[in-house]
Amino acid sequence: MKRAPLITALFVAAALQAAKPNIIFILADDMGYGDVQALNPKSKIPTPHLNRLAKEGMTFTDAHSPSGVCTPTRYGVITGRYCWRSRLKRGVLGGYSAPLIEKDRPTVGSVVQEAGYHTAAIGKWHLGMTMARLKGGKPGKDRWDGDGNVDFNKPIADSPITRGFHEYFGVSASLDMAPYVWIENDQFVKAKLVQQPAVKFPGFVRQGPRAEDLKFEEGLDVLGERTAAFLKRMAKSDKPFFLYMPLTGPHKPVTPHPRFVGKTGLGPYGDFVMNVDDTVGQVLKVLDETNLTENTLVMFTSDNGSFMYRIDDEDDHVKTPTKQQYHSKNHTANGPWRGTKADIWEGGHHVPFFARWPGKIKAGSNCNRVITHTDLFATAAEVAGAKIPKGAARDSYSYLSLLLGNEKSYSRPPVIHHSSGGMFAIRESDWKLVLGNGSGGRQAPKGKPFQKPFFLANILEDGAETKNRVKSDAKIAARLEAAFHK
């Protein structure tokens, strides 16, 4: 008779385990706020699948990447910690770089694993790996090109599968950085290597070894196919899953698949954004086909703003450097925001963000609260019922209450922004203070961190950051500066 309560408890625990939602986090590479029609009605780029996410889920209108460039944002996503706390204070890693995530640091993957989730990463890692070197090779170099002296026949000692993911498929860094070789789990996929010559924009790549089976224009399709296979396999499993899907586009090389070339009339970049949207559509299609949609939380966002500059016209408020190759006269990739990828201005980090979870997230809803990508860690942990280890994810705050429509119970400290050049800004409510005298990235003047005059803007009233209110609202500026240094 004493066994009955135990049997009941085990039954309830099993039922709860089965009911745990799946989690998918899709991270585009260099997609701007204005690239999505649901956020920019003037956009001529078809984004039906992202529009579908907005229609069926929640649109966050004030979501931010923690950095204006790739590697630091990915560090924040995976560790729940701002990257400037790591050894990387500015810039990004290369394709041959040593691991950035500190040894034994918990990751979002390792934490949800402990809660019974099967974890997978499919796409661009860009957080460093420990690759075997040929005799005389020097490990740990942050190279962006060349051969790297890598032994492609030996396993990778430190890869995503040692960082909280049961399985991995993708590339070590951006697809414009060598080596151009697919990686599966901890092995380079066997294929004949050729020397990839450097290519100029828009198909920009650096020289280095490339596997013949890696074709830039097919990259997104390969990731989509891998993801589809993973989802079909998990649909037959009784385990919940966490999928981190960092895409390789629309980052350079801007190489849309031939079926998209010329479709938008906006050149290769517009066609490539359409290609990215199609990849998202592939994921949503398989979720529908495998009956996973209802129990899956899908989130889509970008690692930073677009590298595309905006053209000055009567509707623009901000002058930008003239780099015609990055211009699109009929499209504002970063929407209404000032600046571009790498900048501390909004264009560097104010990104699209959609979340869908049928029956939990209200369809067609909007949220204007400020969130940042370091918050994925705490959010995924709360959704999964996982416990965050003491001292881990210090910059992560769950936005689950926002997803569920309960804004009153949501709070987080001010968000810290960081540019590629090490410029900081702090955002609290509608106010943003840039602690420097320039973009800290690509837009002129680049300025210097912590050099005055600082720049204060009310983002709700002036999202284009045209007016510096650091003098007229000196008390607010002083309060934000003090909060930053706490």
Coordinates of C-alpha atoms in Angstrom, one line a residue:
M1 CA 0.0 0.0 0.0
K2 CA 2.9 2.4 0.7
R3 CA 4.0 2.1 -2.9
A4 CA 0.8 3.8 -4.3
P5 CA 1.9 7.4 -3.5
L6 CA 5.3 6.7 -5.0
I7 CA 3.7 5.3 -8.2
T8 CA 1.4 8.3 -8.4
A9 CA 4.3 10.8 -7.9
L10 CA 6.2 9.1 -10.7
F11 CA 3.2 9.2 -13.0
V12 CA 2.7 12.9 -12.4
A13 CA 6.4 13.6 -12.9
A14 CA 6.3 11.7 -16.2
A15 CA 3.3 13.7 -17.3
L16 CA 5.0 17.0 -16.5
Q17 CA 8.1 15.9 -18.3
A18 CA 6.0 15.0 -21.4
A19 CA 4.3 18.4 -21.3
K20 CA 7.5 20.4 -21.2
P21 CA 7.5 22.7 -24.3
N22 CA 10.2 22.5 -27.0
I23 CA 12.2 25.7 -27.4
I24 CA 13.7 27.0 -30.7
F25 CA 15.8 30.1 -30.8
I26 CA 16.6 31.3 -34.4
L27 CA 19.3 33.9 -34.7
A28 CA 19.7 35.6 -38.0
D29 CA 23.1 37.1 -38.9
D30 CA 23.1 40.8 -39.6
M31 CA 19.4 41.2 -40.2
G32 CA 18.1 44.7 -39.6
Y33 CA 14.8 45.8 -38.0
G34 CA 13.6 47.3 -41.3
D35 CA 14.3 44.1 -43.2
V36 CA 11.0 42.6 -42.0
Q37 CA 7.7 43.7 -43.5
A38 CA 5.9 43.2 -40.2
L39 CA 8.1 45.9 -38.7
N40 CA 8.6 48.0 -41.8
P41 CA 5.5 48.3 -44.0
K42 CA 7.5 50.2 -46.6
S43 CA 9.8 47.2 -47.2
K44 CA 9.5 45.6 -50.6
I45 CA 11.3 42.5 -49.5
P46 CA 8.8 39.6 -49.1
T47 CA 9.0 38.1 -45.6
P48 CA 5.8 36.0 -45.4
H49 CA 7.2 33.6 -42.8
L50 CA 8.4 36.2 -40.4
N51 CA 5.2 38.1 -40.9
R52 CA 3.4 34.8 -40.0
L53 CA 5.4 34.7 -36.7
A54 CA 4.3 38.2 -35.9
K55 CA 0.6 37.4 -36.8
E56 CA 0.6 34.2 -34.7
G57 CA 2.7 35.4 -31.8
M58 CA 4.2 38.4 -30.1
T59 CA 6.3 41.2 -31.7
F60 CA 8.8 42.9 -29.4
T61 CA 9.4 46.4 -30.7
D62 CA 12.2 47.3 -28.3
A63 CA 14.5 44.1 -28.4
H64 CA 18.2 44.5 -28.5
S65 CA 21.3 42.4 -29.1
P66 CA 23.8 43.0 -26.3
S67 CA 26.5 44.0 -28.9
G68 CA 26.6 45.5 -32.4
V69 CA 28.6 42.6 -33.8
C70 CA 28.5 38.8 -34.0
T71 CA 30.8 37.1 -31.4
P72 CA 29.9 39.2 -28.3
T73 CA 26.2 38.7 -28.9
R74 CA 26.6 35.0 -29.3
Y75 CA 28.5 34.9 -26.0
G76 CA 25.7 36.7 -24.3
V77 CA 23.1 34.3 -25.8
I78 CA 24.9 31.2 -24.7
T79 CA 26.2 32.3 -21.3
G80 CA 23.6 34.9 -20.2
R81 CA 26.5 37.2 -19.5
Y82 CA 27.7 40.4 -21.3
C83 CA 30.7 39.7 -23.4
W84 CA 32.7 42.6 -22.1
R85 CA 33.1 40.6 -18.9
S86 CA 35.1 38.1 -20.9
R87 CA 38.5 38.5 -22.5
L88 CA 37.0 39.9 -25.6
K89 CA 36.5 43.7 -25.1
R90 CA 36.0 44.7 -28.7
G91 CA 35.7 43.1 -32.2
V92 CA 35.0 39.5 -33.0
L93 CA 36.8 36.2 -33.1
G94 CA 38.1 34.5 -36.3
G95 CA 37.4 31.1 -37.8
Y96 CA 40.4 29.5 -36.1
S97 CA 40.1 31.2 -32.7
A98 CA 40.4 29.5 -29.4
P99 CA 37.2 29.1 -27.3
L100 CA 35.9 32.3 -25.8
I101 CA 33.5 30.8 -23.2
E102 CA 35.5 30.2 -20.1
K103 CA 36.1 26.6 -18.9
D104 CA 33.3 25.1 -16.8
R105 CA 31.0 28.1 -17.4
P106 CA 27.4 26.9 -17.5
T107 CA 25.6 27.6 -20.8
V108 CA 21.9 27.7 -21.7
G109 CA 22.4 24.3 -23.3
S110 CA 24.0 22.7 -20.3
V111 CA 21.3 24.1 -17.9
V112 CA 18.3 22.9 -19.9
Q113 CA 20.1 19.5 -20.4
E114 CA 19.9 19.1 -16.7
A115 CA 16.2 19.6 -16.9
G116 CA 15.8 16.7 -19.3
Y117 CA 16.1 18.5 -22.7
H118 CA 17.8 17.2 -25.8
T119 CA 19.9 20.1 -27.0
A120 CA 21.1 20.9 -30.5
A121 CA 22.9 23.7 -32.3
I122 CA 22.7 24.1 -36.1
G123 CA 24.5 26.9 -37.8
K124 CA 27.2 29.5 -37.1
W125 CA 29.1 29.1 -33.8
H126 CA 31.7 31.9 -33.9
L127 CA 32.7 31.4 -30.2
G128 CA 36.0 29.7 -30.9
M129 CA 36.9 26.0 -31.0
T130 CA 40.0 24.0 -30.1
M131 CA 41.1 22.6 -33.5
A132 CA 44.0 20.1 -33.8
R133 CA 47.0 21.7 -35.5
L134 CA 49.5 20.2 -37.8
K135 CA 53.0 19.9 -36.5
G136 CA 54.4 23.3 -35.7
G137 CA 51.0 25.0 -35.7
K138 CA 50.1 27.6 -33.2
P139 CA 46.6 27.3 -31.6
G140 CA 44.5 30.1 -30.5
K141 CA 45.2 32.6 -33.2
D142 CA 42.2 34.9 -34.0
R143 CA 42.7 34.6 -37.7
W144 CA 40.0 35.5 -40.3
D145 CA 41.7 34.0 -43.3
G146 CA 44.5 31.6 -44.5
D147 CA 45.0 27.9 -43.8
G148 CA 45.3 28.1 -40.0
N149 CA 47.5 25.0 -40.1
V150 CA 44.5 22.9 -39.1
D151 CA 44.5 19.1 -39.2
F152 CA 41.1 18.5 -40.6
N153 CA 41.3 14.7 -40.0
K154 CA 41.4 15.1 -36.2
P155 CA 38.5 15.8 -33.8
I156 CA 37.9 19.3 -32.4
A157 CA 38.6 19.2 -28.7
D158 CA 36.4 22.1 -27.7
S159 CA 33.2 22.5 -29.7
P160 CA 29.5 23.1 -29.1
I161 CA 29.1 19.4 -28.0
T162 CA 31.4 20.2 -25.0
R163 CA 29.4 23.4 -24.3
G164 CA 26.0 22.0 -23.5
F165 CA 24.8 20.7 -26.8
H166 CA 24.2 17.0 -27.5
E167 CA 24.6 17.6 -31.2
Y168 CA 26.0 20.2 -33.6
F169 CA 26.2 20.9 -37.3
G170 CA 27.5 24.1 -38.8
V171 CA 30.6 26.3 -39.4
S172 CA 33.2 27.7 -36.9
A173 CA 32.5 31.4 -37.7
S174 CA 31.0 33.7 -40.2
L175 CA 30.8 32.4 -43.8
D176 CA 33.3 35.1 -44.9
M177 CA 36.0 33.6 -42.6
A178 CA 38.1 30.5 -43.2
P179 CA 38.0 27.6 -42.8
Y180 CA 35.0 27.0 -45.1
V181 CA 34.3 23.4 -43.9
W182 CA 31.2 21.9 -42.4
I183 CA 31.5 20.6 -38.9
E184 CA 29.4 17.8 -37.4
N185 CA 29.6 17.4 -33.7
D186 CA 33.4 17.4 -33.1
Q187 CA 34.5 16.4 -36.6
F188 CA 35.2 18.2 -39.8
V189 CA 32.9 16.7 -42.5
K190 CA 35.2 14.7 -44.9
A191 CA 35.4 16.4 -48.3
K192 CA 38.0 17.4 -50.8
L193 CA 39.6 20.7 -49.8
V194 CA 40.3 23.4 -52.3
Q195 CA 41.8 26.9 -51.9
Q196 CA 39.0 29.5 -51.9
P197 CA 40.3 32.8 -53.3
A198 CA 39.3 36.1 -51.9
V199 CA 36.1 37.6 -53.4
K200 CA 35.0 41.2 -53.3
F201 CA 31.6 42.5 -52.1
P202 CA 28.8 41.5 -52.2
G203 CA 30.0 37.9 -52.4
F204 CA 32.7 38.8 -50.0
V205 CA 34.9 36.0 -48.7
R206 CA 38.5 35.9 -47.5
Q207 CA 41.0 33.4 -48.9
G208 CA 41.4 30.0 -47.2
P209 CA 40.6 26.3 -47.4
R210 CA 37.1 25.4 -48.5
A211 CA 35.5 21.9 -48.7
E212 CA 34.0 21.3 -52.1
D213 CA 30.6 20.4 -50.5
L214 CA 30.3 23.8 -48.9
K215 CA 28.8 26.2 -51.5
F216 CA 28.0 29.6 -50.2
E217 CA 24.7 30.0 -52.1
E218 CA 23.5 26.7 -50.6
G219 CA 24.4 27.4 -47.0
L220 CA 21.0 28.4 -45.7
D221 CA 19.3 25.4 -47.5
V222 CA 21.8 23.0 -45.9
L223 CA 21.0 24.4 -42.4
G224 CA 17.3 24.2 -43.2
E225 CA 17.5 20.6 -44.3
R226 CA 19.5 19.7 -41.2
T227 CA 17.0 21.3 -39.0
A228 CA 14.1 19.6 -40.7
A229 CA 15.8 16.2 -40.2
F230 CA 16.4 17.0 -36.5
L231 CA 12.7 18.1 -36.0
K232 CA 11.4 15.0 -37.7
R233 CA 13.6 12.8 -35.5
M234 CA 12.6 14.7 -32.3
A235 CA 8.9 14.4 -33.2
K236 CA 9.3 10.6 -32.6
S237 CA 11.0 11.1 -29.3
D238 CA 9.4 11.5 -25.9
K239 CA 12.0 14.1 -24.9
P240 CA 11.6 17.9 -25.1
F241 CA 14.2 19.7 -27.1
F242 CA 16.1 23.0 -27.2
L243 CA 17.3 24.1 -30.6
Y244 CA 19.7 27.0 -31.1
M245 CA 19.7 27.8 -34.8
P246 CA 22.2 30.6 -35.6
L247 CA 21.8 31.3 -39.4
T248 CA 24.6 32.4 -41.7
G249 CA 22.7 35.1 -43.5
P250 CA 22.1 37.8 -44.5
H251 CA 25.8 38.4 -43.4
K252 CA 28.4 38.5 -46.1
P253 CA 29.0 36.7 -48.4
V254 CA 25.7 38.0 -49.8
T255 CA 25.0 35.0 -51.9
P256 CA 21.3 34.2 -52.2
H257 CA 20.3 30.8 -53.7
P258 CA 19.7 31.1 -57.4
R259 CA 15.9 30.7 -56.9
F260 CA 15.9 34.0 -55.1
V261 CA 18.2 36.0 -57.4
G262 CA 16.4 39.0 -58.8
K263 CA 13.2 38.3 -56.9
T264 CA 13.1 41.5 -54.9
G265 CA 14.5 44.1 -57.3
L266 CA 16.7 45.3 -54.5
G267 CA 19.8 43.5 -55.5
P268 CA 21.6 40.6 -53.7
Y269 CA 21.0 41.9 -50.2
G270 CA 17.2 42.0 -50.6
D271 CA 17.2 38.6 -52.3
F272 CA 19.3 37.2 -49.4
V273 CA 16.9 38.5 -46.8
M274 CA 14.1 36.7 -48.7
N275 CA 16.3 33.6 -48.6
V276 CA 16.6 33.9 -44.8
D277 CA 12.8 34.3 -44.5
D278 CA 12.4 31.1 -46.6
T279 CA 14.7 29.2 -44.2
V280 CA 12.4 30.2 -41.3
G281 CA 9.5 29.0 -43.4
Q282 CA 11.1 25.6 -43.7
V283 CA 11.3 25.3 -39.9
L284 CA 7.7 26.4 -39.5
K285 CA 6.5 24.0 -42.2
V286 CA 8.2 21.0 -40.5
L287 CA 6.8 21.9 -37.1
D288 CA 3.3 21.9 -38.7
E289 CA 3.9 18.6 -40.5
T290 CA 5.2 16.8 -37.4
N291 CA 2.5 18.2 -35.0
L292 CA 5.1 20.0 -33.0
T293 CA 3.8 23.5 -33.5
E294 CA 1.4 23.6 -30.5
N295 CA 4.0 22.6 -27.9
T296 CA 6.9 24.6 -29.3
L297 CA 8.1 28.1 -28.3
V298 CA 9.7 29.6 -31.4
M299 CA 11.8 32.8 -31.1
F300 CA 13.4 34.7 -34.0
T301 CA 15.8 37.6 -33.8
S302 CA 19.1 38.9 -35.1
D303 CA 22.6 39.1 -33.6
N304 CA 22.9 42.8 -34.5
G305 CA 21.7 45.3 -37.0
S306 CA 22.3 45.2 -40.7
F307 CA 25.6 46.3 -42.3
M308 CA 23.7 48.2 -45.0
Y309 CA 23.9 52.0 -44.8
R310 CA 20.9 54.1 -45.4
I311 CA 20.6 56.7 -48.3
D312 CA 19.9 60.2 -47.3
D313 CA 16.6 61.5 -48.7
E314 CA 13.8 63.7 -47.5
D315 CA 12.6 61.0 -45.1
D316 CA 16.0 60.5 -43.5
H317 CA 17.3 62.3 -40.5
V318 CA 20.9 61.1 -40.2
K319 CA 23.7 61.5 -42.6
T320 CA 25.9 58.5 -43.2
P321 CA 29.3 57.8 -44.9
T322 CA 29.1 57.3 -48.6
K323 CA 29.8 53.6 -49.4
Q324 CA 27.6 52.9 -52.4
Q325 CA 28.2 49.2 -52.3
Y326 CA 26.4 49.0 -49.0
H327 CA 23.5 51.3 -50.0
S328 CA 20.0 50.4 -51.1
K329 CA 18.1 53.4 -52.4
N330 CA 14.7 51.8 -51.9
H331 CA 15.2 50.0 -48.7
T332 CA 16.1 51.0 -45.1
A333 CA 17.5 47.8 -43.6
N334 CA 17.7 49.2 -40.1
G335 CA 14.3 50.9 -40.3
P336 CA 14.0 54.2 -38.5
W337 CA 17.1 53.7 -36.4
R338 CA 20.4 55.7 -36.6
G339 CA 23.6 53.9 -37.6
T340 CA 24.5 50.4 -38.7
K341 CA 26.0 47.1 -37.6
A342 CA 28.8 47.7 -35.1
D343 CA 27.5 51.1 -33.9
I344 CA 26.3 52.0 -30.4
W345 CA 23.5 53.8 -32.2
E346 CA 20.2 52.0 -32.3
G347 CA 20.9 50.6 -35.8
G348 CA 23.7 48.6 -34.3
H349 CA 21.6 46.6 -31.8
H350 CA 17.8 47.4 -32.1
V351 CA 16.7 44.2 -33.8
P352 CA 13.6 42.3 -34.9
F353 CA 12.2 39.9 -32.3
F354 CA 9.2 37.6 -32.6
A355 CA 8.0 34.8 -30.3
R356 CA 5.2 32.3 -31.0
W357 CA 3.8 29.7 -28.5
P358 CA 0.3 28.7 -29.4
G359 CA -2.1 28.8 -26.5
K360 CA 0.4 30.7 -24.3
I361 CA 1.4 33.8 -26.3
K362 CA -1.5 35.9 -27.6
A363 CA -1.6 35.9 -31.4
G364 CA -0.9 39.3 -33.0
S365 CA 0.2 40.9 -29.7
N366 CA 2.9 43.5 -29.2
C367 CA 5.3 44.2 -26.4
N368 CA 7.3 47.5 -26.1
R369 CA 9.3 46.5 -23.0
V370 CA 13.1 46.5 -23.4
I371 CA 14.7 43.1 -23.6
T372 CA 18.2 41.9 -24.7
H373 CA 19.6 38.6 -25.9
T374 CA 21.4 37.7 -22.6
D375 CA 17.9 37.2 -21.3
L376 CA 17.4 34.0 -23.3
F377 CA 19.3 32.0 -20.7
A378 CA 17.0 32.8 -17.8
T379 CA 13.9 32.6 -20.0
A380 CA 14.7 29.2 -21.4
A381 CA 15.6 28.0 -17.9
E382 CA 12.2 29.1 -16.6
V383 CA 10.3 27.6 -19.5
A384 CA 12.2 24.3 -19.1
G385 CA 11.8 24.3 -15.3
A386 CA 15.6 24.3 -15.0
K387 CA 17.7 25.6 -12.1
I388 CA 20.4 28.2 -12.9
P389 CA 23.6 27.4 -11.0
K390 CA 24.8 30.0 -8.5
G391 CA 26.9 32.7 -10.2
A392 CA 25.8 31.8 -13.7
A393 CA 24.0 34.0 -16.2
R394 CA 24.5 37.2 -14.1
D395 CA 23.1 39.4 -16.9
S396 CA 20.1 37.3 -17.7
Y397 CA 16.5 38.1 -16.7
S398 CA 13.5 36.0 -17.8
Y399 CA 10.9 37.6 -20.0
L400 CA 8.6 34.7 -19.7
S401 CA 6.0 36.9 -17.9
L402 CA 6.1 39.2 -21.0
L403 CA 5.5 36.3 -23.3
L404 CA 2.5 35.3 -21.2
G405 CA 1.1 38.8 -21.3
N406 CA 1.8 39.7 -17.6
E407 CA 3.9 42.9 -17.9
K408 CA 3.2 43.9 -14.3
S409 CA 5.4 41.1 -12.9
Y410 CA 8.3 41.9 -15.2
S411 CA 11.3 43.9 -14.2
R412 CA 15.0 43.9 -15.0
P413 CA 17.9 46.3 -14.4
P414 CA 18.9 48.8 -17.2
V415 CA 20.3 47.1 -20.4
I416 CA 23.9 47.7 -21.3
H417 CA 24.8 48.1 -25.0
H418 CA 28.3 47.6 -26.4
S419 CA 29.7 48.5 -29.8
S420 CA 32.4 46.8 -31.8
G421 CA 34.9 49.4 -30.8
G422 CA 34.2 49.2 -27.1
M423 CA 31.7 52.1 -26.8
F424 CA 29.1 51.6 -24.0
A425 CA 25.5 52.9 -23.6
I426 CA 22.9 52.3 -20.9
R427 CA 19.2 52.0 -21.5
E428 CA 16.6 52.5 -18.8
S429 CA 12.9 52.8 -19.8
D430 CA 12.8 55.4 -22.6
W431 CA 16.2 56.9 -21.9
K432 CA 19.5 56.0 -23.4
L433 CA 22.9 57.4 -22.5
V434 CA 25.9 56.8 -24.8
L435 CA 29.1 57.0 -22.7
G436 CA 31.3 58.3 -25.4
N437 CA 31.4 60.9 -28.2
G438 CA 30.7 58.8 -31.3
S439 CA 29.3 55.6 -32.8
G440 CA 32.1 53.3 -31.5
G441 CA 31.6 51.4 -34.8
R442 CA 31.3 52.3 -38.4
Q443 CA 29.3 55.6 -38.6
A444 CA 31.4 58.7 -38.5
P445 CA 32.5 60.1 -36.1
K446 CA 33.5 56.9 -34.4
G447 CA 34.6 58.8 -31.3
K448 CA 36.2 57.3 -28.2
P449 CA 34.7 55.5 -25.2
F450 CA 34.1 57.6 -22.1
Q451 CA 35.1 60.8 -24.0
K452 CA 32.7 63.7 -23.6
P453 CA 30.3 65.0 -24.7
F454 CA 28.1 62.0 -24.0
F455 CA 24.9 61.6 -25.9
L456 CA 21.5 61.3 -24.2
A457 CA 18.3 60.5 -26.2
N458 CA 14.7 59.7 -25.4
I459 CA 14.2 56.7 -27.7
L460 CA 10.4 56.8 -27.5
E461 CA 10.4 60.4 -28.7
D462 CA 13.5 60.4 -30.9
G463 CA 14.4 56.9 -32.1
A464 CA 16.6 58.3 -34.8
E465 CA 18.8 59.9 -32.0
T466 CA 18.9 63.3 -33.7
K467 CA 18.9 65.5 -30.6
N468 CA 21.4 65.3 -27.8
R469 CA 19.7 66.1 -24.5
V470 CA 22.7 65.6 -22.3
K471 CA 22.6 69.2 -21.2
S472 CA 18.9 69.9 -21.2
D473 CA 18.3 66.7 -19.1
A474 CA 21.5 66.7 -17.2
K475 CA 20.0 65.1 -14.1
I476 CA 18.8 62.1 -16.1
A477 CA 22.2 61.8 -17.7
A478 CA 23.9 61.9 -14.3
R479 CA 21.6 59.2 -12.9
L480 CA 22.2 56.9 -15.9
E481 CA 25.9 57.4 -15.7
A482 CA 25.9 56.6 -12.0
A483 CA 23.7 53.5 -12.7
F484 CA 26.2 52.3 -15.3
H485 CA 29.1 52.4 -12.9
K486 CA 27.4 50.5 -10.2

